[in-house]
């Protein structure tokens, strides 16, 4: 039986990946979790392994990586300075690839925040990691904003909750950013597709067609109709202010980075990634996209 290895299997997306792959493939799954993570209940065809990916794989993990048909790398650390984050995540990738016989079976889960012209630490380090993976012969999946009807956590959960709660209709009046959404069902479809069809190594989109930030918020507001007061804001100015505050430490760096990660998207760079052959992702055309 073929094997799929999923790192970061205790994360929000990693857990979902295990569920989807178990439902949509007949492959055996190896769920790699952090050393202190609580292990999920036993499941058919799923083996859980605790591992510190900052170190070289132990014998058990190395054996699984060596014979894996596909490795989906979700694990990521944000702890430390930009240099420390970059170094730690690149080391994880090197350790995993070093135990594999074929780097072409390695898939790094990147983000739409990644860019060669980043504004956030997250975007910069994700891009550096993606470049390393491609240089080593692996592939990259650029993940958009994952949406689902009742998200338990994640950035969409925070956005959905605040849109429903606040009596304000935020709209960008200058420098309107784009949103690159991805339905939860399409996330599962992409992961099963790359694991079972083995596309040629490359950098691929895992997001649907982008839409404007204002349009996206307008659709979200339809899910929780109420009287809202228009609240225009200059998105371009907000980005510049967050970048300056981050540089001068006037506001906590983590908060600044969250603003920069959320509002800044390098559309030209993102749309240069290839679409996966044989797979169509649903466009966000109306509020039914979120249901």
Short mmCIF file of C-alpha atoms in Angstrom, two decimals:
data_model
loop_
_atom_site.label_atom_id
_atom_site.label_comp_id
_atom_site.label_asym_id
_atom_site.label_seq_id
_atom_site.Cartn_x
_atom_site.Cartn_y
_atom_site.Cartn_z
CA UNK A 1 0.00 0.00 0.00
CA UNK A 2 1.35 3.44 -0.93
CA UNK A 3 2.04 5.96 1.83
CA UNK A 4 1.43 9.71 2.19
CA UNK A 5 3.39 11.54 4.90
CA UNK A 6 1.80 14.71 6.33
CA UNK A 7 3.91 16.95 8.57
CA UNK A 8 2.30 19.44 10.93
CA UNK A 9 -0.60 17.02 11.28
CA UNK A 10 -1.57 18.59 14.62
CA UNK A 11 -2.14 22.00 12.99
CA UNK A 12 -5.52 23.22 11.74
CA UNK A 13 -4.80 22.47 8.08
CA UNK A 14 -2.75 19.38 8.88
CA UNK A 15 -5.65 17.78 10.74
CA UNK A 16 -7.97 18.55 7.84
CA UNK A 17 -5.45 17.07 5.42
CA UNK A 18 -5.44 13.75 7.29
CA UNK A 19 -9.25 13.65 7.29
CA UNK A 20 -9.55 14.44 3.58
CA UNK A 21 -6.82 12.05 2.48
CA UNK A 22 -8.29 9.23 4.54
CA UNK A 23 -11.68 9.81 2.91
CA UNK A 24 -10.50 10.42 -0.65
CA UNK A 25 -7.60 8.01 -1.11
CA UNK A 26 -6.88 4.37 -0.32
CA UNK A 27 -3.34 5.22 0.75
CA UNK A 28 -1.77 4.64 4.13
CA UNK A 29 -1.17 7.91 6.03
CA UNK A 30 1.68 8.89 8.33
CA UNK A 31 0.70 11.91 10.45
CA UNK A 32 3.78 13.66 11.83
CA UNK A 33 3.03 15.76 14.92
CA UNK A 34 5.17 17.83 17.28
CA UNK A 35 6.83 16.03 20.24
CA UNK A 36 4.35 17.41 22.80
CA UNK A 37 1.20 17.10 20.70
CA UNK A 38 -1.72 15.01 21.89
CA UNK A 39 -2.23 12.09 19.56
CA UNK A 40 -5.63 11.68 17.95
CA UNK A 41 -7.64 8.51 18.42
CA UNK A 42 -6.50 5.50 16.41
CA UNK A 43 -7.79 5.52 12.84
CA UNK A 44 -7.61 2.88 10.15
CA UNK A 45 -4.67 3.45 7.77
CA UNK A 46 -3.26 6.29 9.90
CA UNK A 47 0.02 6.07 11.81
CA UNK A 48 0.91 8.95 14.15
CA UNK A 49 4.56 9.80 14.73
CA UNK A 50 5.89 12.40 17.15
CA UNK A 51 8.96 14.12 15.73
CA UNK A 52 11.09 17.20 16.29
CA UNK A 53 11.65 18.35 12.73
CA UNK A 54 14.35 20.75 13.89
CA UNK A 55 16.54 17.66 14.14
CA UNK A 56 17.33 14.97 11.60
CA UNK A 57 14.55 12.35 11.37
CA UNK A 58 14.81 9.34 13.66
CA UNK A 59 14.85 5.84 12.20
CA UNK A 60 11.05 5.46 12.16
CA UNK A 61 10.37 8.73 10.35
CA UNK A 62 13.34 8.33 8.01
CA UNK A 63 12.02 4.94 6.90
CA UNK A 64 8.58 6.40 6.18
CA UNK A 65 10.04 9.33 4.22
CA UNK A 66 12.28 7.07 2.15
CA UNK A 67 9.37 5.02 0.82
CA UNK A 68 6.63 7.67 0.72
CA UNK A 69 4.69 8.21 -2.49
CA UNK A 70 4.04 11.81 -1.42
CA UNK A 71 5.13 14.10 1.43
CA UNK A 72 2.88 17.08 2.26
CA UNK A 73 4.82 19.54 4.40
CA UNK A 74 2.47 21.69 6.52
CA UNK A 75 4.75 22.08 9.56
CA UNK A 76 5.92 25.64 10.20
CA UNK A 77 7.41 27.63 13.05
CA UNK A 78 7.07 31.38 13.65
CA UNK A 79 9.16 31.54 16.82
CA UNK A 80 12.06 34.00 16.94
CA UNK A 81 13.43 36.78 14.75
CA UNK A 82 12.99 36.79 10.98
CA UNK A 83 16.44 35.25 10.58
CA UNK A 84 15.69 32.56 13.18
CA UNK A 85 12.32 31.72 11.61
CA UNK A 86 13.89 31.46 8.17
CA UNK A 87 16.76 29.30 9.40
CA UNK A 88 14.52 26.96 11.40
CA UNK A 89 12.05 26.36 8.58
CA UNK A 90 14.74 25.85 5.96
CA UNK A 91 16.43 23.35 8.28
CA UNK A 92 13.18 21.38 8.61
CA UNK A 93 12.90 21.16 4.84
CA UNK A 94 16.52 20.07 4.45
CA UNK A 95 16.07 17.34 7.07
CA UNK A 96 12.99 15.96 5.35
CA UNK A 97 14.43 16.10 1.85
CA UNK A 98 17.64 14.52 3.08
CA UNK A 99 15.73 11.40 4.08
CA UNK A 100 13.81 11.12 0.80
CA UNK A 101 14.92 9.20 -2.26
CA UNK A 102 13.03 11.45 -4.67
CA UNK A 103 12.63 15.19 -3.96
CA UNK A 104 9.95 15.32 -6.65
CA UNK A 105 7.55 13.69 -4.18
CA UNK A 106 7.92 16.57 -1.70
CA UNK A 107 5.13 19.19 -1.58
CA UNK A 108 5.60 22.34 0.49
CA UNK A 109 2.43 24.14 1.56
CA UNK A 110 3.13 27.82 1.04
CA UNK A 111 0.84 30.84 1.36
CA UNK A 112 -0.62 33.62 -0.77
CA UNK A 113 1.28 35.96 1.57
CA UNK A 114 4.60 34.72 0.13
CA UNK A 115 6.29 37.08 -2.30
CA UNK A 116 9.74 38.05 -3.58
CA UNK A 117 8.75 41.57 -2.48
CA UNK A 118 7.30 40.77 0.96
CA UNK A 119 6.06 43.17 3.61
CA UNK A 120 5.65 40.63 6.42
CA UNK A 121 8.10 38.24 8.04
CA UNK A 122 5.66 35.43 7.33
CA UNK A 123 5.53 36.28 3.62
CA UNK A 124 9.30 36.61 3.39
CA UNK A 125 10.10 33.32 5.11
CA UNK A 126 7.43 31.37 3.22
CA UNK A 127 8.89 32.65 -0.05
CA UNK A 128 12.43 31.71 0.99
CA UNK A 129 11.26 28.20 1.89
CA UNK A 130 9.40 27.84 -1.41
CA UNK A 131 12.50 28.89 -3.34
CA UNK A 132 14.56 26.29 -1.48
CA UNK A 133 12.06 23.53 -2.24
CA UNK A 134 11.97 24.37 -5.94
CA UNK A 135 15.77 24.52 -6.11
CA UNK A 136 15.93 21.04 -4.60
CA UNK A 137 13.42 19.62 -7.10
CA UNK A 138 10.30 19.64 -4.93
CA UNK A 139 6.92 21.27 -5.53
CA UNK A 140 4.96 24.09 -3.91
CA UNK A 141 1.24 24.48 -3.26
CA UNK A 142 0.34 28.13 -2.67
CA UNK A 143 -2.61 28.04 -0.28
CA UNK A 144 -5.28 30.73 -0.26
CA UNK A 145 -7.66 31.81 2.51
CA UNK A 146 -9.46 28.59 3.46
CA UNK A 147 -13.18 29.13 4.00
CA UNK A 148 -15.74 26.75 5.48
CA UNK A 149 -19.27 27.11 6.89
CA UNK A 150 -18.32 26.85 10.57
CA UNK A 151 -14.56 27.28 10.97
CA UNK A 152 -13.23 26.29 14.42
CA UNK A 153 -10.08 28.41 14.05
CA UNK A 154 -7.85 30.14 11.52
CA UNK A 155 -7.79 33.59 9.87
CA UNK A 156 -11.13 33.12 8.13
CA UNK A 157 -12.76 32.34 11.49
CA UNK A 158 -11.50 35.65 12.88
CA UNK A 159 -12.66 37.57 9.80
CA UNK A 160 -16.09 35.90 9.70
CA UNK A 161 -16.63 36.47 13.42
CA UNK A 162 -15.76 40.17 13.28
CA UNK A 163 -17.83 40.84 10.16
CA UNK A 164 -20.87 39.29 11.86
CA UNK A 165 -20.26 41.05 15.19
CA UNK A 166 -19.38 44.61 14.22
CA UNK A 167 -22.00 47.16 13.06
CA UNK A 168 -19.49 48.50 10.53
CA UNK A 169 -19.10 47.91 6.79
CA UNK A 170 -15.36 48.27 6.21
CA UNK A 171 -14.37 49.23 2.68
CA UNK A 172 -10.94 49.99 1.25
CA UNK A 173 -10.97 53.35 -0.53
CA UNK A 174 -7.42 53.22 -1.88
CA UNK A 175 -5.04 50.39 -2.53
CA UNK A 176 -7.82 47.78 -2.30
CA UNK A 177 -6.15 44.40 -1.76
CA UNK A 178 -7.21 41.16 -3.40
CA UNK A 179 -8.47 38.06 -1.61
CA UNK A 180 -7.49 34.60 -2.87
CA UNK A 181 -10.07 32.24 -1.30
CA UNK A 182 -10.20 28.45 -1.26
CA UNK A 183 -13.19 26.33 -0.29
CA UNK A 184 -12.47 23.62 2.24
CA UNK A 185 -13.73 20.95 -0.17
CA UNK A 186 -11.30 22.18 -2.81
CA UNK A 187 -8.43 21.97 -0.33
CA UNK A 188 -9.18 18.28 0.05
CA UNK A 189 -9.53 17.82 -3.70
CA UNK A 190 -6.13 19.42 -4.37
CA UNK A 191 -4.32 17.35 -1.74
CA UNK A 192 -5.82 14.08 -2.98
CA UNK A 193 -5.06 15.07 -6.57
CA UNK A 194 -1.35 15.78 -6.07
CA UNK A 195 -0.90 12.73 -3.83
CA UNK A 196 -2.44 10.28 -6.27
CA UNK A 197 -1.60 11.72 -9.71
CA UNK A 198 1.95 13.00 -9.08
CA UNK A 199 1.98 16.15 -11.27
CA UNK A 200 5.30 17.34 -12.64
CA UNK A 201 7.35 19.29 -10.06
CA UNK A 202 6.38 22.95 -10.04
CA UNK A 203 4.72 25.77 -8.14
CA UNK A 204 0.94 25.46 -8.23
CA UNK A 205 -2.09 27.47 -7.15
CA UNK A 206 -4.24 26.19 -4.32
CA UNK A 207 -6.66 29.10 -4.48
CA UNK A 208 -9.56 30.10 -6.70
CA UNK A 209 -9.78 33.24 -8.83
CA UNK A 210 -9.10 36.37 -6.75
CA UNK A 211 -11.69 39.00 -5.98
CA UNK A 212 -11.54 42.46 -4.47
CA UNK A 213 -11.42 42.87 -0.70
CA UNK A 214 -14.59 45.00 -0.72
CA UNK A 215 -16.52 42.45 -2.77
CA UNK A 216 -15.38 39.66 -0.48
CA UNK A 217 -16.51 41.53 2.65
CA UNK A 218 -19.83 42.38 0.99
CA UNK A 219 -20.52 38.69 0.39
CA UNK A 220 -19.57 37.83 3.97
CA UNK A 221 -21.95 40.50 5.27
CA UNK A 222 -24.83 38.80 3.44
CA UNK A 223 -24.34 35.78 5.70
CA UNK A 224 -25.13 37.94 8.76
CA UNK A 225 -27.48 40.71 7.57
CA UNK A 226 -27.79 43.71 9.87
CA UNK A 227 -27.62 47.50 9.74
CA UNK A 228 -24.01 48.52 9.17
CA UNK A 229 -22.42 51.95 9.10
CA UNK A 230 -20.01 52.48 6.18
CA UNK A 231 -16.41 52.56 7.42
CA UNK A 232 -14.02 53.48 4.61
CA UNK A 233 -10.30 53.09 5.25
CA UNK A 234 -7.19 53.71 3.11
CA UNK A 235 -5.67 50.25 2.74
CA UNK A 236 -2.47 51.57 1.17
CA UNK A 237 -1.92 53.97 4.05
CA UNK A 238 -2.68 51.22 6.58
CA UNK A 239 0.00 49.04 4.98
CA UNK A 240 2.60 51.80 5.07
CA UNK A 241 1.73 52.64 8.67
CA UNK A 242 2.00 49.00 9.74
CA UNK A 243 5.36 48.66 7.97
CA UNK A 244 6.69 51.80 9.69
CA UNK A 245 5.37 50.72 13.09
CA UNK A 246 7.00 47.32 12.66
CA UNK A 247 10.35 48.88 11.79
CA UNK A 248 10.26 51.35 14.69
CA UNK A 249 8.62 48.96 17.21
CA UNK A 250 5.93 51.55 18.00
CA UNK A 251 3.37 48.72 17.95
CA UNK A 252 4.07 45.05 18.76
CA UNK A 253 5.82 43.48 15.79
CA UNK A 254 3.48 40.47 15.81
CA UNK A 255 0.41 42.69 15.41
CA UNK A 256 2.04 44.67 12.60
CA UNK A 257 2.98 41.46 10.84
CA UNK A 258 -0.61 40.20 11.06
CA UNK A 259 -1.88 43.38 9.39
CA UNK A 260 0.78 43.16 6.67
CA UNK A 261 0.11 39.47 6.09
CA UNK A 262 -3.63 40.03 5.79
CA UNK A 263 -3.68 43.15 3.61
CA UNK A 264 -0.70 42.64 1.30
CA UNK A 265 -0.88 40.25 -1.64
CA UNK A 266 1.49 40.28 -4.62
CA UNK A 267 -1.10 39.49 -7.29
CA UNK A 268 1.32 39.35 -10.23
CA UNK A 269 3.53 36.86 -8.41
CA UNK A 270 0.60 34.71 -7.27
CA UNK A 271 -1.02 34.50 -10.69
CA UNK A 272 2.30 33.40 -12.20
CA UNK A 273 1.93 30.07 -10.38
CA UNK A 274 0.51 27.26 -12.51
CA UNK A 275 -2.97 25.81 -12.27
CA UNK A 276 -3.07 22.09 -11.51
CA UNK A 277 -3.93 20.17 -14.69
CA UNK A 278 -7.19 18.26 -14.55
CA UNK A 279 -8.57 20.14 -11.55
CA UNK A 280 -11.01 23.08 -11.45
CA UNK A 281 -11.53 25.10 -8.27
CA UNK A 282 -14.82 26.85 -7.60
CA UNK A 283 -14.90 30.63 -8.02
CA UNK A 284 -16.27 32.88 -5.28
CA UNK A 285 -19.24 34.35 -7.16
CA UNK A 286 -21.84 34.73 -4.39
CA UNK A 287 -22.42 34.02 -0.71
CA UNK A 288 -23.12 30.32 -1.39
CA UNK A 289 -19.32 29.95 -1.71
CA UNK A 290 -19.14 30.17 2.09
CA UNK A 291 -21.90 27.64 2.83
#
